[in-house]
PDB file of C-alpha atoms and ligand atoms in Angstrom:
ATOM      1  CA  MET A  28      53.908  20.806  -8.225  1.00 62.00           C
ATOM      2  CA  SER A  29      51.270  18.560 -10.129  1.00 55.00           C
ATOM      3  CA  GLU A  30      49.787  21.230 -12.333  1.00 81.00           C
ATOM      4  CA  ILE A  31      53.535  21.690 -14.001  1.00 88.00           C
ATOM      5  CA  VAL A  32      52.992  19.723 -17.609  1.00 87.00           C
ATOM      6  CA  ARG A  33      55.955  19.371 -19.865  1.00 93.00           C
ATOM      7  CA  ALA A  34      55.379  21.594 -23.108  1.00 94.00           C
ATOM      8  CA  PRO A  35      54.987  19.485 -26.189  1.00 92.00           C
ATOM      9  CA  GLY A  36      57.718  18.682 -28.665  1.00 92.00           C
ATOM     10  CA  GLY A  37      58.024  21.750 -31.273  1.00 93.00           C
ATOM     11  CA  THR A  38      57.222  24.318 -28.631  1.00 97.00           C
ATOM     12  CA  ILE A  39      59.616  27.658 -28.869  1.00 97.00           C
ATOM     13  CA  VAL A  40      60.206  29.371 -26.156  1.00 98.00           C
ATOM     14  CA  ILE A  41      62.134  32.707 -25.771  1.00 98.00           C
ATOM     15  CA  PHE A  42      62.776  34.308 -22.578  1.00 98.00           C
ATOM     16  CA  VAL A  43      62.877  38.236 -22.722  1.00 99.00           C
ATOM     17  CA  LEU A  44      64.988  39.663 -19.735  1.00 98.00           C
ATOM     18  CA  GLY A  45      66.694  42.978 -18.757  1.00 98.00           C
ATOM     19  CA  GLY A  46      66.399  45.310 -15.741  1.00 98.00           C
ATOM     20  CA  PRO A  47      62.994  46.954 -14.628  1.00 98.00           C
ATOM     21  CA  GLY A  48      62.039  49.563 -17.346  1.00 98.00           C
ATOM     22  CA  SER A  49      64.716  48.049 -19.554  1.00 98.00           C
ATOM     23  CA  GLY A  50      61.554  47.828 -22.347  1.00 98.00           C
ATOM     24  CA  LYS A  51      60.458  43.850 -22.165  1.00 98.00           C
ATOM     25  CA  GLY A  52      57.122  44.647 -22.559  1.00 98.00           C
ATOM     26  CA  THR A  53      57.740  47.228 -25.212  1.00 98.00           C
ATOM     27  CA  GLN A  54      60.024  45.154 -27.581  1.00 98.00           C
ATOM     28  CA  CYS A  55      57.721  42.113 -26.812  1.00 98.00           C
ATOM     29  CA  SER A  56      54.711  44.083 -28.126  1.00 98.00           C
ATOM     30  CA  LYS A  57      56.641  44.615 -31.648  1.00 98.00           C
ATOM     31  CA  ILE A  58      57.651  40.963 -31.747  1.00 98.00           C
ATOM     32  CA  VAL A  59      53.765  39.997 -31.433  1.00 98.00           C
ATOM     33  CA  LYS A  60      52.671  41.929 -34.137  1.00 98.00           C
ATOM     34  CA  ASP A  61      55.412  40.903 -36.658  1.00 97.00           C
ATOM     35  CA  PHE A  62      55.441  37.360 -35.774  1.00 97.00           C
ATOM     36  CA  GLY A  63      52.795  36.077 -33.876  1.00 95.00           C
ATOM     37  CA  PHE A  64      54.287  35.208 -30.792  1.00 97.00           C
ATOM     38  CA  VAL A  65      52.354  34.361 -27.491  1.00 98.00           C
ATOM     39  CA  HIS A  66      53.535  37.101 -25.173  1.00 98.00           C
ATOM     40  CA  LEU A  67      53.388  36.068 -21.367  1.00 98.00           C
ATOM     41  CA  SER A  68      54.446  38.609 -18.944  1.00 98.00           C
ATOM     42  CA  ALA A  69      55.040  36.976 -15.648  1.00 98.00           C
ATOM     43  CA  GLY A  70      54.854  39.971 -13.962  1.00 98.00           C
ATOM     44  CA  ASP A  71      50.972  40.501 -15.795  1.00 98.00           C
ATOM     45  CA  LEU A  72      50.231  37.341 -14.948  1.00 98.00           C
ATOM     46  CA  LEU A  73      50.885  37.885 -11.220  1.00 98.00           C
ATOM     47  CA  ARG A  74      49.169  41.122 -11.153  1.00 98.00           C
ATOM     48  CA  GLU A  75      46.064  39.500 -12.958  1.00 98.00           C
ATOM     49  CA  GLU A  76      46.112  36.790  -9.831  1.00 98.00           C
ATOM     50  CA  GLN A  77      46.393  39.266  -6.981  1.00 98.00           C
ATOM     51  CA  GLN A  78      42.920  40.967  -8.352  1.00 97.00           C
ATOM     52  CA  ASN A  79      41.388  37.562  -8.524  1.00 98.00           C
ATOM     53  CA  PRO A  80      39.417  37.878  -5.236  1.00 97.00           C
ATOM     54  CA  ASN A  81      39.014  33.984  -5.116  1.00 97.00           C
ATOM     55  CA  SER A  82      43.166  33.678  -5.311  1.00 97.00           C
ATOM     56  CA  LYS A  83      44.510  32.342  -2.004  1.00 97.00           C
ATOM     57  CA  ASP A  84      47.657  33.629  -3.400  1.00 98.00           C
ATOM     58  CA  GLY A  85      46.633  37.624  -4.059  1.00 98.00           C
ATOM     59  CA  ASP A  86      47.795  38.748  -0.167  1.00 98.00           C
ATOM     60  CA  LEU A  87      50.966  37.634  -0.668  1.00 98.00           C
ATOM     61  CA  ILE A  88      51.645  38.394  -4.362  1.00 98.00           C
ATOM     62  CA  LYS A  89      50.968  42.190  -3.350  1.00 98.00           C
ATOM     63  CA  THR A  90      53.611  42.327  -0.563  1.00 98.00           C
ATOM     64  CA  TYR A  91      56.257  40.794  -2.689  1.00 98.00           C
ATOM     65  CA  ILE A  92      55.593  43.092  -5.732  1.00 98.00           C
ATOM     66  CA  LYS A  93      55.391  46.112  -3.726  1.00 98.00           C
ATOM     67  CA  GLU A  94      58.677  45.364  -2.206  1.00 98.00           C
ATOM     68  CA  GLY A  95      60.391  44.752  -5.080  1.00 98.00           C
ATOM     69  CA  LEU A  96      61.105  40.878  -3.974  1.00 98.00           C
ATOM     70  CA  ILE A  97      60.695  37.458  -6.358  1.00 98.00           C
ATOM     71  CA  VAL A  98      57.076  35.970  -5.621  1.00 98.00           C
ATOM     72  CA  PRO A  99      58.093  32.091  -4.545  1.00 97.00           C
ATOM     73  CA  MET A 100      58.507  30.093  -8.158  1.00 96.00           C
ATOM     74  CA  GLU A 101      55.475  27.382  -7.321  1.00 96.00           C
ATOM     75  CA  ILE A 102      52.861  30.545  -8.008  1.00 97.00           C
ATOM     76  CA  THR A 103      54.557  31.716 -11.032  1.00 98.00           C
ATOM     77  CA  VAL A 104      55.275  28.737 -12.745  1.00 97.00           C
ATOM     78  CA  LYS A 105      52.027  27.291 -12.484  1.00 97.00           C
ATOM     79  CA  LEU A 106      50.680  30.574 -14.013  1.00 97.00           C
ATOM     80  CA  ILE A 107      52.869  30.657 -17.223  1.00 97.00           C
ATOM     81  CA  SER A 108      52.652  26.388 -17.462  1.00 96.00           C
ATOM     82  CA  LYS A 109      48.547  27.423 -17.173  1.00 96.00           C
ATOM     83  CA  LYS A 110      48.832  29.896 -19.886  1.00 97.00           C
ATOM     84  CA  MET A 111      51.066  27.721 -22.209  1.00 97.00           C
ATOM     85  CA  GLN A 112      48.718  24.704 -22.051  1.00 96.00           C
ATOM     86  CA  GLU A 113      45.702  26.515 -22.386  1.00 96.00           C
ATOM     87  CA  SER A 114      47.167  28.270 -25.689  1.00 97.00           C
ATOM     88  CA  LYS A 115      46.784  26.594 -28.967  1.00 96.00           C
ATOM     89  CA  SER A 116      49.916  28.026 -30.153  1.00 97.00           C
ATOM     90  CA  ASN A 117      53.558  26.640 -29.851  1.00 96.00           C
ATOM     91  CA  ILE A 118      55.502  29.832 -29.712  1.00 97.00           C
ATOM     92  CA  PHE A 119      55.753  32.031 -26.728  1.00 98.00           C
ATOM     93  CA  LEU A 120      57.668  34.758 -25.716  1.00 98.00           C
ATOM     94  CA  ILE A 121      58.166  34.680 -21.927  1.00 98.00           C
ATOM     95  CA  ASP A 122      58.926  38.442 -20.625  1.00 98.00           C
ATOM     96  CA  GLY A 123      60.632  38.727 -17.197  1.00 98.00           C
ATOM     97  CA  PHE A 124      61.076  35.260 -16.214  1.00 98.00           C
ATOM     98  CA  PRO A 125      63.003  33.425 -14.789  1.00 98.00           C
ATOM     99  CA  ARG A 126      64.245  36.143 -12.332  1.00 98.00           C
ATOM    100  CA  LYS A 127      65.907  33.449  -9.966  1.00 98.00           C
ATOM    101  CA  LEU A 128      68.479  30.550 -11.337  1.00 98.00           C
ATOM    102  CA  ASP A 129      66.369  27.881  -9.487  1.00 97.00           C
ATOM    103  CA  GLN A 130      63.478  29.180 -11.500  1.00 98.00           C
ATOM    104  CA  ALA A 131      65.384  28.814 -14.816  1.00 98.00           C
ATOM    105  CA  GLU A 132      66.891  25.067 -13.704  1.00 97.00           C
ATOM    106  CA  PHE A 133      63.257  24.248 -12.714  1.00 97.00           C
ATOM    107  CA  PHE A 134      61.664  25.246 -16.121  1.00 97.00           C
ATOM    108  CA  CYS A 135      64.366  24.052 -18.284  1.00 97.00           C
ATOM    109  CA  LYS A 136      63.850  20.689 -16.776  1.00 97.00           C
ATOM    110  CA  ASN A 137      60.424  20.414 -16.089  1.00 96.00           C
ATOM    111  CA  VAL A 138      58.634  22.480 -18.735  1.00 97.00           C
ATOM    112  CA  VAL A 139      60.843  23.868 -21.929  1.00 97.00           C
ATOM    113  CA  GLU A 140      64.444  24.841 -22.679  1.00 97.00           C
ATOM    114  CA  PRO A 141      64.223  28.034 -24.300  1.00 98.00           C
ATOM    115  CA  HIS A 142      65.224  28.660 -27.656  1.00 97.00           C
ATOM    116  CA  PHE A 143      67.389  31.431 -26.553  1.00 97.00           C
ATOM    117  CA  ILE A 144      67.374  34.498 -24.406  1.00 98.00           C
ATOM    118  CA  LEU A 145      67.018  38.258 -25.450  1.00 98.00           C
ATOM    119  CA  PHE A 146      68.841  39.987 -22.692  1.00 98.00           C
ATOM    120  CA  LEU A 147      67.880  44.036 -23.154  1.00 98.00           C
ATOM    121  CA  ASP A 148      71.094  45.633 -21.461  1.00 98.00           C
ATOM    122  CA  CYS A 149      70.315  48.965 -19.899  1.00 98.00           C
ATOM    123  CA  ASP A 150      71.756  52.077 -18.031  1.00 97.00           C
ATOM    124  CA  LYS A 151      70.552  51.812 -14.406  1.00 98.00           C
ATOM    125  CA  GLU A 152      69.850  55.694 -14.473  1.00 98.00           C
ATOM    126  CA  VAL A 153      67.528  55.544 -18.136  1.00 98.00           C
ATOM    127  CA  MET A 154      65.687  52.608 -16.472  1.00 98.00           C
ATOM    128  CA  LYS A 155      65.063  54.627 -13.391  1.00 98.00           C
ATOM    129  CA  GLN A 156      64.041  57.522 -15.352  1.00 98.00           C
ATOM    130  CA  ARG A 157      61.569  55.343 -17.550  1.00 98.00           C
ATOM    131  CA  LEU A 158      60.145  53.929 -14.476  1.00 98.00           C
ATOM    132  CA  LEU A 159      59.090  57.284 -12.846  1.00 98.00           C
ATOM    133  CA  LYS A 160      57.848  58.672 -15.895  1.00 98.00           C
ATOM    134  CA  ARG A 161      55.901  55.597 -16.412  1.00 98.00           C
ATOM    135  CA  GLY A 162      54.623  56.141 -12.735  1.00 98.00           C
ATOM    136  CA  GLU A 163      52.831  58.978 -13.330  1.00 98.00           C
ATOM    137  CA  THR A 164      49.978  57.503 -15.168  1.00 98.00           C
ATOM    138  CA  SER A 165      50.753  53.350 -14.556  1.00 98.00           C
ATOM    139  CA  GLY A 166      49.034  52.910 -11.325  1.00 97.00           C
ATOM    140  CA  ARG A 167      51.494  50.312 -10.446  1.00 98.00           C
ATOM    141  CA  ILE A 168      52.364  49.948  -6.878  1.00 98.00           C
ATOM    142  CA  ASP A 169      55.971  49.334  -7.510  1.00 98.00           C
ATOM    143  CA  ASP A 170      56.483  52.349  -9.887  1.00 98.00           C
ATOM    144  CA  ASN A 171      57.668  54.515  -6.931  1.00 98.00           C
ATOM    145  CA  ILE A 172      61.086  55.413  -6.184  1.00 98.00           C
ATOM    146  CA  GLU A 173      61.680  53.008  -3.008  1.00 98.00           C
ATOM    147  CA  THR A 174      60.591  50.005  -4.863  1.00 98.00           C
ATOM    148  CA  ILE A 175      62.284  50.783  -7.771  1.00 98.00           C
ATOM    149  CA  GLU A 176      65.624  50.685  -5.651  1.00 98.00           C
ATOM    150  CA  LYS A 177      64.578  47.764  -4.445  1.00 98.00           C
ATOM    151  CA  ARG A 178      63.714  45.790  -7.853  1.00 98.00           C
ATOM    152  CA  PHE A 179      67.374  47.111  -8.927  1.00 98.00           C
ATOM    153  CA  LYS A 180      69.196  45.613  -5.961  1.00 98.00           C
ATOM    154  CA  VAL A 181      66.885  42.425  -6.894  1.00 98.00           C
ATOM    155  CA  PHE A 182      67.671  42.299 -10.212  1.00 98.00           C
ATOM    156  CA  LYS A 183      71.488  42.565  -9.903  1.00 98.00           C
ATOM    157  CA  GLU A 184      71.897  40.071  -6.789  1.00 98.00           C
ATOM    158  CA  GLU A 185      69.321  37.686  -8.097  1.00 98.00           C
ATOM    159  CA  SER A 186      68.542  37.663 -11.694  1.00 98.00           C
ATOM    160  CA  LEU A 187      71.454  38.593 -13.370  1.00 98.00           C
ATOM    161  CA  PRO A 188      73.113  35.231 -12.650  1.00 98.00           C
ATOM    162  CA  VAL A 189      70.114  33.719 -14.649  1.00 98.00           C
ATOM    163  CA  ILE A 190      71.626  35.976 -17.683  1.00 98.00           C
ATOM    164  CA  GLU A 191      75.228  34.331 -16.444  1.00 98.00           C
ATOM    165  CA  TYR A 192      73.619  30.730 -16.381  1.00 98.00           C
ATOM    166  CA  PHE A 193      72.052  31.068 -20.108  1.00 98.00           C
ATOM    167  CA  GLU A 194      75.529  32.818 -21.269  1.00 98.00           C
ATOM    168  CA  GLU A 195      77.396  29.604 -20.357  1.00 98.00           C
ATOM    169  CA  LYS A 196      74.382  27.792 -22.386  1.00 97.00           C
ATOM    170  CA  GLU A 197      75.638  30.187 -25.235  1.00 98.00           C
ATOM    171  CA  LYS A 198      71.953  31.514 -25.630  1.00 98.00           C
ATOM    172  CA  VAL A 199      72.247  34.703 -24.510  1.00 98.00           C
ATOM    173  CA  HIS A 200      71.613  37.818 -27.461  1.00 98.00           C
ATOM    174  CA  ARG A 201      72.519  40.465 -25.531  1.00 98.00           C
ATOM    175  CA  ILE A 202      70.764  43.660 -26.560  1.00 98.00           C
ATOM    176  CA  PRO A 203      71.672  47.446 -26.278  1.00 98.00           C
ATOM    177  CA  CYS A 204      68.313  49.347 -25.271  1.00 94.00           C
ATOM    178  CA  THR A 205      69.119  52.959 -24.255  1.00 96.00           C
ATOM    179  CA  GLU A 206      67.828  53.907 -28.130  1.00 97.00           C
ATOM    180  CA  SER A 207      64.211  54.688 -29.248  1.00 98.00           C
ATOM    181  CA  PRO A 208      62.146  51.329 -29.117  1.00 98.00           C
ATOM    182  CA  ASP A 209      62.224  50.933 -32.887  1.00 98.00           C
ATOM    183  CA  GLU A 210      65.927  51.363 -33.036  1.00 98.00           C
ATOM    184  CA  VAL A 211      65.897  48.974 -30.233  1.00 98.00           C
ATOM    185  CA  TYR A 212      63.717  46.536 -32.222  1.00 98.00           C
ATOM    186  CA  LEU A 213      65.679  46.800 -35.388  1.00 98.00           C
ATOM    187  CA  LYS A 214      68.678  44.702 -33.204  1.00 98.00           C
ATOM    188  CA  ILE A 215      65.764  42.195 -32.709  1.00 98.00           C
ATOM    189  CA  ARG A 216      63.916  41.997 -35.677  1.00 98.00           C
ATOM    190  CA  PRO A 217      66.758  39.923 -37.595  1.00 97.00           C
ATOM    191  CA  LEU A 218      66.987  37.431 -34.607  1.00 97.00           C
ATOM    192  CA  LEU A 219      63.302  36.417 -34.788  1.00 96.00           C
ATOM    193  CA  GLU A 220      63.368  36.586 -38.970  1.00 95.00           C
ATOM    194  CA  GLY A 221      66.354  33.920 -38.281  1.00 82.00           C
ATOM    195  CA  LEU A 222      64.125  31.642 -36.275  1.00 83.00           C
ATOM    196  CA  SER A 223      61.835  30.741 -39.510  1.00 65.00           C
ATOM    197  CA  LYS A 224      64.617  30.203 -42.121  1.00 53.00           C
TER     198      LYS A 224
HETATM  199  N1  ATP B 324      63.537  52.408 -25.768  1.00 87.72           N
HETATM  200  C1  ATP B 324      63.166  53.172 -25.192  1.00 87.72           C
HETATM  201  N2  ATP B 324      63.073  54.346 -25.197  1.00 87.72           N
HETATM  202  C2  ATP B 324      62.464  55.208 -23.701  1.00 87.72           C
HETATM  203  N3  ATP B 324      61.354  54.554 -23.288  1.00 87.72           N
HETATM  204  C3  ATP B 324      61.258  53.198 -23.534  1.00 87.72           C
HETATM  205  C4  ATP B 324      61.981  52.592 -24.342  1.00 87.72           C
HETATM  206  N4  ATP B 324      61.302  51.126 -24.330  1.00 87.72           N
HETATM  207  C5  ATP B 324      60.223  51.097 -23.323  1.00 87.72           C
HETATM  208  N5  ATP B 324      60.465  52.427 -22.949  1.00 87.72           N
HETATM  209  C6  ATP B 324      59.207  53.370 -21.946  1.00 87.72           C
HETATM  210  O1  ATP B 324      59.980  53.050 -20.598  1.00 87.72           O
HETATM  211  C7  ATP B 324      58.907  52.686 -19.867  1.00 87.72           C
HETATM  212  C8  ATP B 324      59.129  50.835 -19.064  1.00 87.72           C
HETATM  213  O2  ATP B 324      59.017  50.180 -20.678  1.00 87.72           O
HETATM  214  P1  ATP B 324      58.217  48.888 -20.398  1.00 87.72           P
HETATM  215  O3  ATP B 324      57.379  48.439 -19.742  1.00 87.72           O
HETATM  216  O4  ATP B 324      58.409  48.159 -21.639  1.00 87.72           O
HETATM  217  O5  ATP B 324      59.711  47.975 -19.642  1.00 87.72           O
HETATM  218  P2  ATP B 324      59.950  46.562 -18.693  1.00 87.72           P
HETATM  219  O6  ATP B 324      61.092  46.092 -19.267  1.00 87.72           O
HETATM  220  O7  ATP B 324      58.477  45.573 -19.231  1.00 87.72           O
HETATM  221  O8  ATP B 324      59.424  47.061 -17.438  1.00 87.72           O
HETATM  222  P3  ATP B 324      59.283  46.006 -16.300  1.00 87.72           P
HETATM  223  O9  ATP B 324      60.229  45.296 -15.786  1.00 87.72           O
HETATM  224  O10 ATP B 324      58.636  47.525 -15.144  1.00 87.72           O
HETATM  225  O11 ATP B 324      57.801  45.465 -16.146  1.00 87.72           O
HETATM  226  C9  ATP B 324      57.320  52.260 -20.461  1.00 87.72           C
HETATM  227  O12 ATP B 324      56.909  53.533 -20.291  1.00 87.72           O
HETATM  228  C10 ATP B 324      57.827  52.491 -21.964  1.00 87.72           C
HETATM  229  O13 ATP B 324      56.840  53.219 -22.918  1.00 87.72           O
HETATM  230  O1  LIG B 325      58.771  35.813 -12.439  1.00 87.72           O
HETATM  231  C1  LIG B 325      58.563  36.927 -11.811  1.00 87.72           C
HETATM  232  C2  LIG B 325      57.891  37.972 -12.442  1.00 87.72           C
HETATM  233  C3  LIG B 325      57.723  39.189 -11.531  1.00 87.72           C
HETATM  234  N1  LIG B 325      57.664  39.008 -10.236  1.00 87.72           N
HETATM  235  C4  LIG B 325      57.578  40.387  -9.335  1.00 87.72           C
HETATM  236  O2  LIG B 325      56.755  40.945 -10.081  1.00 87.72           O
HETATM  237  C5  LIG B 325      57.162  42.392 -10.118  1.00 87.72           C
HETATM  238  C6  LIG B 325      57.064  42.884 -11.598  1.00 87.72           C
HETATM  239  O3  LIG B 325      57.518  42.235 -12.777  1.00 87.72           O
HETATM  240  P1  LIG B 325      57.712  43.049 -13.982  1.00 87.72           P
HETATM  241  O4  LIG B 325      58.421  42.303 -14.820  1.00 87.72           O
HETATM  242  O5  LIG B 325      58.538  44.467 -13.705  1.00 87.72           O
HETATM  243  O6  LIG B 325      56.142  43.322 -14.451  1.00 87.72           O
HETATM  244  C7  LIG B 325      58.578  42.058  -9.965  1.00 87.72           C
HETATM  245  O7  LIG B 325      59.107  43.181  -9.598  1.00 87.72           O
HETATM  246  C8  LIG B 325      58.278  40.715  -8.743  1.00 87.72           C
HETATM  247  O8  LIG B 325      57.831  41.434  -7.721  1.00 87.72           O
HETATM  248  C9  LIG B 325      57.815  37.822  -9.687  1.00 87.72           C
HETATM  249  O9  LIG B 325      58.167  37.751  -8.558  1.00 87.72           O
HETATM  250  N2  LIG B 325      58.659  36.812 -10.499  1.00 87.72           N
HETATM  251 MG1   MG B 326      57.031  44.818 -18.293  1.00 87.72          MG
END
């Protein structure tokens, strides 16, 4: 992957991980407001790429998202890395990536080690209800019950091992997140404040 460039020293990356609908995007918006991180949602970057008529990967991305599958790492890492290189900032929240163990290992080795991981730990039924409600207005092709079930299965089988990998490195902050967005954020905020001390 020739376009992948190691992040300069001093770069701070926090991975925001959790099941589908756990509230990653919601919490990232709050963090951005208070702490000025650049928010890179891997899912948003893939949806943007999918809609780019000049992209050679558009059809593939659409199929993977519709099936709740994980898009090949080459595509996602390139999109994230490009945004990081283009940014004047050096503090990034990476939301919804890495989704698979090989992605985590690759990113740590070739781009940057994350400072820590925020793992939004949410009950499956709660996530399902959130996604179904969001699906009433989101227009997302994966906010329907068939794809939601597939996304849960992929999360359990492929993404939870990523949490375990970082737990072994003692980098995971597990945040229960069934309460309201503001209450969840109260548990996250001190972790970010701790960074600037
Ligand atoms: N703590 C919360 N309590 C109730 N609803 C919430 C909470 N957090 C987020 N939501 C709502 O749940 C839905 C999913 O939230 P959000 O988009 O932040 O999740 P996500 O983890 O980014 O999901 P995805 O993995 O699908 O991108 C949204 O409609 C959001 O408004
Ligand atoms: O690193 C990633 C992130 C996302 N995907 C695909 O996009 C959808 C939606 O992601 P959200 O984080 O829920 O917005 C996800 O189900 C995957 O199909 C990916 O492949 N790799
Ligand atoms: Mg999201």
